[in-house]
Coordinates of N, CA, C and O in Angstrom, one line a residue:
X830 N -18.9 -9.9 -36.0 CA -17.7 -9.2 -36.2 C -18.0 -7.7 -36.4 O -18.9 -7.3 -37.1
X831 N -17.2 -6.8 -35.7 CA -17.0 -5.3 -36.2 C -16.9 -4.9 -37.7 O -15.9 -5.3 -38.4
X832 N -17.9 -4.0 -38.3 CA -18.1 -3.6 -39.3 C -17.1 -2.2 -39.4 O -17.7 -1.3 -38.7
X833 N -16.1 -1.9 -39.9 CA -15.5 -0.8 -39.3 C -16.1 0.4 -40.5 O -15.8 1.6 -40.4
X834 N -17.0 -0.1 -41.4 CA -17.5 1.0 -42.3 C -18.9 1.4 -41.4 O -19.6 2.4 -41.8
X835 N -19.3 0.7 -40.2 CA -20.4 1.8 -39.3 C -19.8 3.2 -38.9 O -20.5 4.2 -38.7
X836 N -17.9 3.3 -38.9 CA -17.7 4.2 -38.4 C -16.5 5.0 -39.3 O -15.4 5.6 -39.2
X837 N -17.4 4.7 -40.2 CA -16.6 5.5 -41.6 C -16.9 7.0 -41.9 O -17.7 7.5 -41.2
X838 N -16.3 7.6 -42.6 CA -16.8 9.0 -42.7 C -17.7 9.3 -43.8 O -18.1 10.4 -44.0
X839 N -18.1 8.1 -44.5 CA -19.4 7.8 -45.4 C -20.6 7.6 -44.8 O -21.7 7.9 -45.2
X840 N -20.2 6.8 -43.6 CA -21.9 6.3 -42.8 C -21.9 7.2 -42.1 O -23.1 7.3 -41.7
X841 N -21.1 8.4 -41.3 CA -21.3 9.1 -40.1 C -21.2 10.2 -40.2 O -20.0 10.6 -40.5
X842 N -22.2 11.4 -40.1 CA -22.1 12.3 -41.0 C -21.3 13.6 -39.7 O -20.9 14.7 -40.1
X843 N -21.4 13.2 -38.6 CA -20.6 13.8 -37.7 C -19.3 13.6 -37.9 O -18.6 14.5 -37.5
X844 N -18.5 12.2 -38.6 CA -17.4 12.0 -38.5 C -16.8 12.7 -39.8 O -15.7 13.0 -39.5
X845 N -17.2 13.0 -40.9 CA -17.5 13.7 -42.1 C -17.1 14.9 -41.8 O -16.0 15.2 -42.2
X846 N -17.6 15.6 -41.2 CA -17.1 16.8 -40.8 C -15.9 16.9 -40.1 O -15.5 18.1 -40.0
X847 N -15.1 16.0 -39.4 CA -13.5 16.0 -39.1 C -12.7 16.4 -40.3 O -13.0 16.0 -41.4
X848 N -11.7 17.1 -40.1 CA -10.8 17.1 -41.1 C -10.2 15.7 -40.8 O -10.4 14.9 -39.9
X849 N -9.2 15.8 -41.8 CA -8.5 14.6 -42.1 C -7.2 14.7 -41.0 O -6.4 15.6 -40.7
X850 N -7.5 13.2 -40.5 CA -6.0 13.5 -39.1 C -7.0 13.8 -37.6 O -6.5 14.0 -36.5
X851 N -8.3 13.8 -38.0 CA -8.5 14.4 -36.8 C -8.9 12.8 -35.8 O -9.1 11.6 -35.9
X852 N -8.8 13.8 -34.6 CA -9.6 12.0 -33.1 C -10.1 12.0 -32.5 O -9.7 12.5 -31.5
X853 N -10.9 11.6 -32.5 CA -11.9 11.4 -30.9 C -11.3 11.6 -29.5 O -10.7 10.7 -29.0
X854 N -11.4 12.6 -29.0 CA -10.7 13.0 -26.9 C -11.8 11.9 -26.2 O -13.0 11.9 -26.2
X855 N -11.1 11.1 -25.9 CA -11.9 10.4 -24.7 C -10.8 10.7 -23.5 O -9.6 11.1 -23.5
X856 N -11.6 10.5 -22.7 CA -11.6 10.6 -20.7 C -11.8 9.9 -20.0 O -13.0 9.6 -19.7
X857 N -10.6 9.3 -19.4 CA -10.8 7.9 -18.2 C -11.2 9.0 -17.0 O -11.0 10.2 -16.7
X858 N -11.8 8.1 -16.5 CA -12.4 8.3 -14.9 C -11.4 8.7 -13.9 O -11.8 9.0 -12.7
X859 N -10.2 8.9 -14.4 CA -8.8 9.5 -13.8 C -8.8 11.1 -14.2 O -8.6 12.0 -13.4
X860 N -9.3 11.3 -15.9 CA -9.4 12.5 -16.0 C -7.9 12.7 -17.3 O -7.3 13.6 -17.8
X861 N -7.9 11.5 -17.4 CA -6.6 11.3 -18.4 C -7.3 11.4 -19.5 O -8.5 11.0 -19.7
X862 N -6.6 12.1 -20.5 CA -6.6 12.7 -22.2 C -6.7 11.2 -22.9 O -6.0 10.5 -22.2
X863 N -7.2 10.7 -23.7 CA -6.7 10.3 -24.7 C -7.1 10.7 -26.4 O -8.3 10.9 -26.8
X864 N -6.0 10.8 -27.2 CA -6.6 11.3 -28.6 C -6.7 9.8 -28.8 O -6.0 9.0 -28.3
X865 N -8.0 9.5 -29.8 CA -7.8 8.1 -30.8 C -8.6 8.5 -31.8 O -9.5 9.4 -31.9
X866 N -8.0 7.8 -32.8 CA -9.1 8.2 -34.7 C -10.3 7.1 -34.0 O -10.3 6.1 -33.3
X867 N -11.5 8.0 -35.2 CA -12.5 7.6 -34.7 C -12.6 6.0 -35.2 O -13.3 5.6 -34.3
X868 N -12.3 5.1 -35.9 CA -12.2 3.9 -36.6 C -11.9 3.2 -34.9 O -12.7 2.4 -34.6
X869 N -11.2 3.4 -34.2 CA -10.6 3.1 -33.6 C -11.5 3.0 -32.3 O -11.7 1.9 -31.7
X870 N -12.0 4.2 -31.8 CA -12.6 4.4 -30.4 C -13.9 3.7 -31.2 O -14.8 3.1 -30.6
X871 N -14.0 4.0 -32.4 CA -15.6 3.1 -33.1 C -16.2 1.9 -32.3 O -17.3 1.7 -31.7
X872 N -15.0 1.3 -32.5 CA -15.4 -0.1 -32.4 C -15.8 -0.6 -30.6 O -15.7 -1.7 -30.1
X873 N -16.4 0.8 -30.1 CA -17.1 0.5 -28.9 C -18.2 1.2 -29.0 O -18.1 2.4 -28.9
X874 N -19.6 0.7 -29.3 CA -20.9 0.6 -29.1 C -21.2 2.3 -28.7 O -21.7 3.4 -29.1
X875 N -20.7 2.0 -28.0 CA -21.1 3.3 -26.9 C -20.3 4.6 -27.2 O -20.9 5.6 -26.9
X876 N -19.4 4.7 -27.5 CA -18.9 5.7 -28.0 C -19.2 5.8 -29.5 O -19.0 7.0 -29.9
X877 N -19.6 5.0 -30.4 CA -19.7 5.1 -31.6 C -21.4 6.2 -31.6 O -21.6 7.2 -32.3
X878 N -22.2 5.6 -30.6 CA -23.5 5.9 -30.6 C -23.6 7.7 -29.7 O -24.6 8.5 -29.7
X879 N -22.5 7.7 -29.3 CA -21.9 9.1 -28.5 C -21.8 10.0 -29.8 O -22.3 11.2 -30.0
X880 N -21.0 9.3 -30.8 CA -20.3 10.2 -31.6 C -21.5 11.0 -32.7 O -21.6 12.2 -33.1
X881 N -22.5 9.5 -33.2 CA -23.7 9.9 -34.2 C -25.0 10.9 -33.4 O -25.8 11.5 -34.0
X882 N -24.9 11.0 -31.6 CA -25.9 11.3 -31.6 C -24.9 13.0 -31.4 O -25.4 13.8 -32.3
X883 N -24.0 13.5 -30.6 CA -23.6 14.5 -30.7 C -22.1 14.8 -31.0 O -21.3 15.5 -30.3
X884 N -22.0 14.1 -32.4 CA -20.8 14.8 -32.9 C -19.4 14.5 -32.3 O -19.5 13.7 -31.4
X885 N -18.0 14.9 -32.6 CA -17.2 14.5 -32.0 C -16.4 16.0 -31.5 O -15.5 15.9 -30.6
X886 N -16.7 17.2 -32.0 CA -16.3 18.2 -30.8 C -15.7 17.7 -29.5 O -14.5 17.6 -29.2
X887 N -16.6 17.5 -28.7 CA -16.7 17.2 -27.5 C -16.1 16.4 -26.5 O -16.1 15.3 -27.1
X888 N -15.6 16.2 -25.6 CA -14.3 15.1 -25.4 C -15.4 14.2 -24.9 O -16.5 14.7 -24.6
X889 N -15.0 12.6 -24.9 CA -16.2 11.9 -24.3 C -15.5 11.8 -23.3 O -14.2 11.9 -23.3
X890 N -16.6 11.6 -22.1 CA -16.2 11.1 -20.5 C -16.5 9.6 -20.6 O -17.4 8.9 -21.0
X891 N -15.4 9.2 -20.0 CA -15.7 7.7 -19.7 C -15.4 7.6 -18.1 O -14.3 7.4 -17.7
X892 N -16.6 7.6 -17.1 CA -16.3 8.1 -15.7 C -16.3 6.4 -14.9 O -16.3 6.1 -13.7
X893 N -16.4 5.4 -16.2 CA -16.8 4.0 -15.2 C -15.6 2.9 -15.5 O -15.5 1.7 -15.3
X894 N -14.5 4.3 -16.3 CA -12.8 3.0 -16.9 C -11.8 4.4 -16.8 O -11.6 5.6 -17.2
X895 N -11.2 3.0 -15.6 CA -9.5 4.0 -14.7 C -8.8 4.2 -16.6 O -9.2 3.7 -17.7
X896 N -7.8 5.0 -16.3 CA -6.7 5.3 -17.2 C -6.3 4.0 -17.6 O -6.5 3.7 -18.8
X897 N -5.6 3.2 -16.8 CA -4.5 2.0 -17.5 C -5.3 1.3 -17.8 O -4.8 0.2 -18.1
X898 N -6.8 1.3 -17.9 CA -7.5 -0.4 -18.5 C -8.1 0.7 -20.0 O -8.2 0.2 -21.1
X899 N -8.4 2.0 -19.8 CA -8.5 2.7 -21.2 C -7.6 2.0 -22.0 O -7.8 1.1 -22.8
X900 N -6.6 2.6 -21.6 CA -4.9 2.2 -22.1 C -5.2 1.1 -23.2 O -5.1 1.0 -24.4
X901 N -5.5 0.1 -22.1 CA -5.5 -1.6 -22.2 C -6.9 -1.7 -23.8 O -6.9 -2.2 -24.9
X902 N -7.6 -1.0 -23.2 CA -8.8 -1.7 -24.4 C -8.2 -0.4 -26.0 O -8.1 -0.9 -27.2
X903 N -8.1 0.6 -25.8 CA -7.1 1.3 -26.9 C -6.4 0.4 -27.7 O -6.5 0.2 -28.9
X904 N -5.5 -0.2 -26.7 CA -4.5 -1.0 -27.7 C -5.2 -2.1 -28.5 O -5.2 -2.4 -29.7
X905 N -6.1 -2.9 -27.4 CA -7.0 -3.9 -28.5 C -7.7 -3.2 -29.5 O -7.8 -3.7 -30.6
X906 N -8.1 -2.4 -29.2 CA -8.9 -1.7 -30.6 C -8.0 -1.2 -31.7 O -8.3 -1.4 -32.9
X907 N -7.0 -0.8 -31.3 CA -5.9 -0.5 -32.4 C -5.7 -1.4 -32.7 O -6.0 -1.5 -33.9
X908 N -5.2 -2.9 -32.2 CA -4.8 -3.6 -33.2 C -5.9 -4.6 -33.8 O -5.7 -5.5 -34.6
X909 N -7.0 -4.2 -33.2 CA -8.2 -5.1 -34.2 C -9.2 -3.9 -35.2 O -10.2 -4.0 -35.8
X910 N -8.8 -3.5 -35.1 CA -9.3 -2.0 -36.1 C -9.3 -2.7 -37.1 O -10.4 -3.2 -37.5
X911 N -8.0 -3.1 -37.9 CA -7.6 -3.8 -39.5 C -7.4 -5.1 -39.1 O -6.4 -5.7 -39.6
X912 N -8.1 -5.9 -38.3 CA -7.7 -7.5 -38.0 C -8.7 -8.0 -37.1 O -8.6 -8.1 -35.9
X913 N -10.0 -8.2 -37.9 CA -11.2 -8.8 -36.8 C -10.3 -10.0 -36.3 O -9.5 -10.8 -36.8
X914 N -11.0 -9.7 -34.9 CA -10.7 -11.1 -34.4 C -11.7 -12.2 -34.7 O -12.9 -12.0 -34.9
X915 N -11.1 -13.5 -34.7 CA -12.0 -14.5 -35.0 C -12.8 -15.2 -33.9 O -12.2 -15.4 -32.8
X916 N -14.3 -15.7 -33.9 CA -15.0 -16.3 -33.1 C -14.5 -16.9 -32.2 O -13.4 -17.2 -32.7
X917 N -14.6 -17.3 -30.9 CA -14.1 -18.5 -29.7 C -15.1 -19.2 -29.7 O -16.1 -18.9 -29.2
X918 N -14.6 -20.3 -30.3 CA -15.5 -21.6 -30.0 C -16.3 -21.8 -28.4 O -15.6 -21.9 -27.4
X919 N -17.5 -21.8 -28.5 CA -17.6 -22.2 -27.2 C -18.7 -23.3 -27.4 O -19.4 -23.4 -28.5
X920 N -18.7 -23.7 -26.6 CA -18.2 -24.3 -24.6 C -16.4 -24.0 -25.6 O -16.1 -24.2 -26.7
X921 N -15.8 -23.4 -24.7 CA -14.2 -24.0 -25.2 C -14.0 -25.5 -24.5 O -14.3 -26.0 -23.4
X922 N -13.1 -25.8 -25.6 CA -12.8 -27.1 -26.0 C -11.3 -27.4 -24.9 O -10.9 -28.5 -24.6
X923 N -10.8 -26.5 -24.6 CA -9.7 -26.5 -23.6 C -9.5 -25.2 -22.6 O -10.3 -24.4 -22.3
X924 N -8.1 -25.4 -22.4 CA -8.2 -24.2 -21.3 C -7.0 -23.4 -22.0 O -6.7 -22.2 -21.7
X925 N -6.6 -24.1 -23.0 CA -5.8 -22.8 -24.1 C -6.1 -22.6 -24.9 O -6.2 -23.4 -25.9
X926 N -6.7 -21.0 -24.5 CA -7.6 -20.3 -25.6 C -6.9 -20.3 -27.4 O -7.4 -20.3 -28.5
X927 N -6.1 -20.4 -27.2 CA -5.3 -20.7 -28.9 C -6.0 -21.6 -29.4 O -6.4 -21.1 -30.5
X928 N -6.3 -22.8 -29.4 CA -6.8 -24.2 -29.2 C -8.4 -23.9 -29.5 O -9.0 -24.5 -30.4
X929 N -9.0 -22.9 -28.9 CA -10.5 -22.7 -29.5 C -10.4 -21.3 -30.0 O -11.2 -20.5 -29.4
X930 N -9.6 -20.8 -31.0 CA -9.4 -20.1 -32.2 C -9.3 -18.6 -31.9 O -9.6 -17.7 -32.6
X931 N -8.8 -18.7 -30.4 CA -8.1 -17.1 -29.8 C -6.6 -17.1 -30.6 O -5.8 -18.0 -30.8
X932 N -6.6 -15.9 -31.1 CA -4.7 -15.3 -31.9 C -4.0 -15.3 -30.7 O -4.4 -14.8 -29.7
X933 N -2.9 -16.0 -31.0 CA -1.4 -15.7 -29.8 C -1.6 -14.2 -30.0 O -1.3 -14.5 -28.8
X934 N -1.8 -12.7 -30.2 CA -1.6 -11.7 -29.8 C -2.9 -11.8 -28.9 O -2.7 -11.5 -27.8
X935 N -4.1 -12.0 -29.2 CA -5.2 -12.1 -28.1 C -4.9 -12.6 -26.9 O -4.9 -12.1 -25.8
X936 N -4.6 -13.9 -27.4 CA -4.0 -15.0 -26.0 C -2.9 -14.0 -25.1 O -3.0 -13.9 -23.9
X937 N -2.1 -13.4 -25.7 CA -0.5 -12.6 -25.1 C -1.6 -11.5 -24.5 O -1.5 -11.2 -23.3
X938 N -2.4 -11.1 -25.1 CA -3.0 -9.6 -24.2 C -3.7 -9.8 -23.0 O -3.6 -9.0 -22.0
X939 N -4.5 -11.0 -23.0 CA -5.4 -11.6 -21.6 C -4.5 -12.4 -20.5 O -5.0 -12.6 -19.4
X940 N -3.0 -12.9 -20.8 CA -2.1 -13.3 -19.9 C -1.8 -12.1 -18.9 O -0.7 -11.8 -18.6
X941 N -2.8 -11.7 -18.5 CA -2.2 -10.6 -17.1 C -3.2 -11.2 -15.4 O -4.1 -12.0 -15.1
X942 N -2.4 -10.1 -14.5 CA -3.3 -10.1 -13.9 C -4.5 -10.6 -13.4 O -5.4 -10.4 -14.2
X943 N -5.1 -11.1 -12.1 CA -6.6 -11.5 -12.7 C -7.6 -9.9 -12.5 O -8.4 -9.6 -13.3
X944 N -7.2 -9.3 -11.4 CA -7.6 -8.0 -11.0 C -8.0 -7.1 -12.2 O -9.1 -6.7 -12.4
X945 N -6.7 -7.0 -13.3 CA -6.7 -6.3 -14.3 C -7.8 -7.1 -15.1 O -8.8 -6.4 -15.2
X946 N -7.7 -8.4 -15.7 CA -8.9 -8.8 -16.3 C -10.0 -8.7 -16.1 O -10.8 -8.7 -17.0
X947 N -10.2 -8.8 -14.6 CA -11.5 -8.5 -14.5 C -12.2 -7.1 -14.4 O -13.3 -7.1 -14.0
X948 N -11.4 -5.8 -14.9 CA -11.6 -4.6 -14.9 C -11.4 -4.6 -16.2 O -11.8 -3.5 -16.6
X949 N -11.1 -5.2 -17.0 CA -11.2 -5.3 -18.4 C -12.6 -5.7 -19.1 O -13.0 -5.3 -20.2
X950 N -13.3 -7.0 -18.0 CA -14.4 -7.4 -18.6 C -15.2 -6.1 -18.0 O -16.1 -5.9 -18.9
X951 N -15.4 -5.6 -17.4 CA -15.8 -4.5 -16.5 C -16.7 -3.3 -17.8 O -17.9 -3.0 -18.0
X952 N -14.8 -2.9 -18.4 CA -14.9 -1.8 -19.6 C -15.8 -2.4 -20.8 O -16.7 -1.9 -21.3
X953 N -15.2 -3.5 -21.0 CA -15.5 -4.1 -22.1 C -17.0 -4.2 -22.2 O -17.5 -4.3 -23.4
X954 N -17.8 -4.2 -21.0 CA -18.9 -4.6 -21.4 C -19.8 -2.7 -21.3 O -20.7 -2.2 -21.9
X955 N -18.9 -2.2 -20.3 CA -19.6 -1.0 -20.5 C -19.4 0.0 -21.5 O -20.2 1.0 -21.6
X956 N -18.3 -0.3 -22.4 CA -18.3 0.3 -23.7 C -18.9 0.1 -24.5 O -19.1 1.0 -25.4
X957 N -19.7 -1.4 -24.6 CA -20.0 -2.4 -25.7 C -19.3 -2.7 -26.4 O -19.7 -2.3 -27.5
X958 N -18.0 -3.4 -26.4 CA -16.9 -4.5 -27.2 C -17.1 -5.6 -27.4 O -16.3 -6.2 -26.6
X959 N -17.7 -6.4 -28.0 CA -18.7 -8.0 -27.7 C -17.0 -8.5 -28.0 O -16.5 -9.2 -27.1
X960 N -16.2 -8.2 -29.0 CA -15.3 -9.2 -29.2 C -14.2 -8.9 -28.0 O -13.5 -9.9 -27.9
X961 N -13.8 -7.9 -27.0 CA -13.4 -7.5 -25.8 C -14.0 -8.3 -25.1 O -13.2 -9.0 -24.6
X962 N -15.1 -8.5 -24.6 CA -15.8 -9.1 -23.5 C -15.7 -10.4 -23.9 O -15.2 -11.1 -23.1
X963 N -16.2 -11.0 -25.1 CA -15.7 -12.3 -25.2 C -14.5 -13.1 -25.1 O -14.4 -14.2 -24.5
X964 N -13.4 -12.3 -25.7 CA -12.3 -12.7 -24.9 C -11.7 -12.8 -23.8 O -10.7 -13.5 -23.6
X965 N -12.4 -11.8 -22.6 CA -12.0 -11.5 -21.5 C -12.5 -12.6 -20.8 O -11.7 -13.2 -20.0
X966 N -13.9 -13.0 -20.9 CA -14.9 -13.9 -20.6 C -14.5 -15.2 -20.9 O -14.6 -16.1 -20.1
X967 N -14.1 -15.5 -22.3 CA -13.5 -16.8 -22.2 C -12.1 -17.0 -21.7 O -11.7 -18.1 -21.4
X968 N -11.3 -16.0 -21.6 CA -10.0 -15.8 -20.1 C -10.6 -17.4 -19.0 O -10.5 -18.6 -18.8
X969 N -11.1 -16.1 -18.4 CA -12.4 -16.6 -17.1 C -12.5 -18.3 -17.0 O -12.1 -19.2 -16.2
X970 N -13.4 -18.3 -18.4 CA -13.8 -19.7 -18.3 C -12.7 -20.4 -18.6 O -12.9 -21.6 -18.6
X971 N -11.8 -20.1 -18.9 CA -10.3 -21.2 -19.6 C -9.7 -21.2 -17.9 O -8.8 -22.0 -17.7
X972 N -9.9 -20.7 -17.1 CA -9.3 -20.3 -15.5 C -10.2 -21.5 -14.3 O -9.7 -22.1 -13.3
X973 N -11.9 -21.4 -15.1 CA -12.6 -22.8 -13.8 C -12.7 -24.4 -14.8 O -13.2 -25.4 -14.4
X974 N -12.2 -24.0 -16.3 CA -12.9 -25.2 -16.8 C -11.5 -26.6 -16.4 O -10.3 -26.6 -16.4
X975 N -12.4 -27.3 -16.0 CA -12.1 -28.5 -15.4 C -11.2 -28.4 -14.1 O -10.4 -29.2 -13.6
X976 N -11.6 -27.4 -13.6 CA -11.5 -27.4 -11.7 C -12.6 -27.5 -10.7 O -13.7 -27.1 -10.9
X977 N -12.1 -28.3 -9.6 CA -13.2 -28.8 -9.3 C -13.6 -27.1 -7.9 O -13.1 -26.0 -8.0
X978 N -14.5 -27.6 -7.0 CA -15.2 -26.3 -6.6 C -13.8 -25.8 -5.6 O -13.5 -24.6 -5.7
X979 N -13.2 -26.3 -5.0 CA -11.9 -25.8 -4.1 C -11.0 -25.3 -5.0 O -10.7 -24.2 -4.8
X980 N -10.5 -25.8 -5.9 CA -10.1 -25.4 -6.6 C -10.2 -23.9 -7.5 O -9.2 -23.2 -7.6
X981 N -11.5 -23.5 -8.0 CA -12.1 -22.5 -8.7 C -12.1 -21.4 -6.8 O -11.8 -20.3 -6.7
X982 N -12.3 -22.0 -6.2 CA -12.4 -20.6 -4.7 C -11.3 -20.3 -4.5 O -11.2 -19.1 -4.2
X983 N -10.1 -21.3 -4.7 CA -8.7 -20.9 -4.3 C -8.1 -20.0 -5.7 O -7.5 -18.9 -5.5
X984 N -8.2 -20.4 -6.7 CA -7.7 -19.6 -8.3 C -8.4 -17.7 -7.7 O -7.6 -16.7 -7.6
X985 N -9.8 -17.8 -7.4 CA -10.7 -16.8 -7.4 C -10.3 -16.1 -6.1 O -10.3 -14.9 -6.2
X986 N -10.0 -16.5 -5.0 CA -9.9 -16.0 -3.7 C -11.4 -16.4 -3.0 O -11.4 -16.0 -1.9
X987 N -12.2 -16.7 -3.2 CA -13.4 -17.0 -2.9 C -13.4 -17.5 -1.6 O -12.5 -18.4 -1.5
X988 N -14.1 -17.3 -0.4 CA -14.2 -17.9 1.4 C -15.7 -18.3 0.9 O -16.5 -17.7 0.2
X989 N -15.6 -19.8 1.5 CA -16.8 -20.8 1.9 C -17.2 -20.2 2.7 O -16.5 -20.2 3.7
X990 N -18.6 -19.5 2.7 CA -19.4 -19.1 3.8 C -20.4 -20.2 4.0 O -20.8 -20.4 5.1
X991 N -20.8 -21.0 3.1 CA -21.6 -22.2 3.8 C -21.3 -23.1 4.6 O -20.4 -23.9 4.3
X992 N -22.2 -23.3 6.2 CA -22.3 -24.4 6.8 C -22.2 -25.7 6.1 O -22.9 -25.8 5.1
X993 N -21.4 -26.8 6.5 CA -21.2 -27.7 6.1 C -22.5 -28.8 5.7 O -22.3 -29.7 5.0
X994 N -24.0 -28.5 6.3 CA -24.9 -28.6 5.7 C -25.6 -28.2 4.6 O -26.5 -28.8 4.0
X995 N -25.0 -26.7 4.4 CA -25.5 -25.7 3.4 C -24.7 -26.2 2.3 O -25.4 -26.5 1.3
X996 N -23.5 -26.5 2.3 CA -23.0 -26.9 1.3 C -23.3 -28.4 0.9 O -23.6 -28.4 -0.3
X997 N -23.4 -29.5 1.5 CA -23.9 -30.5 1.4 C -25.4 -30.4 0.2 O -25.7 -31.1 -0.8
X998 N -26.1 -29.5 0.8 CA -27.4 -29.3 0.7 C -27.5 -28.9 -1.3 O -28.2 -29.2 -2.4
X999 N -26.5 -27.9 -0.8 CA -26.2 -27.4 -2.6 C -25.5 -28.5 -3.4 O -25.5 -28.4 -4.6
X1000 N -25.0 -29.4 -2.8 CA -24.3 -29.9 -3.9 C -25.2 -31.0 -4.1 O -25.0 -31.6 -5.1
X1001 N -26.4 -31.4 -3.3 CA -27.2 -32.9 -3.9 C -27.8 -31.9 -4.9 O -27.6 -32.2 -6.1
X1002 N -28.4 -30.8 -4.8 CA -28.9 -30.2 -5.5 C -29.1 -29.8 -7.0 O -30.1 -29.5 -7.6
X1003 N -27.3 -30.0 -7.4 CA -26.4 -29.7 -8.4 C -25.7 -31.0 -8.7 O -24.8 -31.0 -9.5
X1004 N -25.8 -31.9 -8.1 CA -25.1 -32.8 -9.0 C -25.5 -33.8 -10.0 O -24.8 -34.8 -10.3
X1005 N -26.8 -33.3 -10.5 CA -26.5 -33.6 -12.2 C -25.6 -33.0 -12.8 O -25.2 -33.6 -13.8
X1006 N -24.9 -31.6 -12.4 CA -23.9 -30.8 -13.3 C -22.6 -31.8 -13.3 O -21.9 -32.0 -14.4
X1007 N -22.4 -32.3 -12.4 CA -21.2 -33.4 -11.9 C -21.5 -34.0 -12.8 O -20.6 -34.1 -13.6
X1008 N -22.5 -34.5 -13.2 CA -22.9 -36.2 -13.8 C -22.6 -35.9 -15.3 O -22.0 -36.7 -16.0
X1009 N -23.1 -34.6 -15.5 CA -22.8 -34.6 -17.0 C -21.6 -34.2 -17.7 O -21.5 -34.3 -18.9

């Protein structure tokens, strides 16, 4: 779970020196502004570790997350700032993540797009958000669990490039996974 006193103004002696009211300028890869208090942009690895090594003057570049998936992980961090999220059971136990101990507002936030989620797991892992990526990731797996392989290609968009031998070939190969 996120410790939000790593990015307190007692542990961080860069953040200390903010006046009160002040925010971290982060920069999507679009070149888009955003203000966020540092509690907030904290709770990604990589900007936290941005902030202790040089201060928060400086706007951070984030050159590898468009504007609207910023947007996107902003709001999860605002609303998990004061509300860790709780563990996801895994293997999940179903394919609604509610069910293996995702919040209906978590559940409501990963109901999008698959495009957008997977630009989410994208950020999420290049910011360092373990509870972002975990949820994005167990998305994912709530999307192939208990579909069979046509299935998971058709959900994914995925084209069978294997010869009908090739595939044959892979599946004696793999079907202990079947068995179990």
């Amino acid at each position: 779970a996120f410790d939000s006193s790593t990015c307190s103004p007692s542990v961080l002696p860069t953040v200390t020196a903010m006046a009160e009211g002040d925010k971290l300028t982060l920069k999507s890869s679009q070149g888009e502004i955003f203000e966020v208090e540092p509690e907030v942009a904290c709770m990604s690895t990589l900007i936290k570790n941005m902030v202790d090594d040089s201060g928060t003057d400086e706007e951070i570049p984030l050159p590898n997350v468009k504007t609207a998936i910023l947007s996107k992980v902003i709001d999860y961090c605002k609303y998990h700032k004061d509300n860790p999220p709780e563990e996801i059971q895994k293997p999940l136990k179903s394919t609604n993540l509610v069910e293996c101990g995702v919040s209906e507002w978590d559940n409501e936030y990963v109901n999008i797009e698959q495009e957008v989620l997977f630009e989410l797991i994208l950020a999420a892992n290049y910011l360092d958000i373990k509870s972002l990526l975990d949820l994005t990731c167990a998305k994912v797996a709530s999307m192939i669990k208990g579909k069979n392989t046509e299935e998971i290609r058709k959900q994914f968009n995925i084209v069978n490039d294997f010869t009908p031998e090739e595939e044959a070939q892979v599946r004696e190969e793999n079907r202990w996974c079947e068995d179990a």
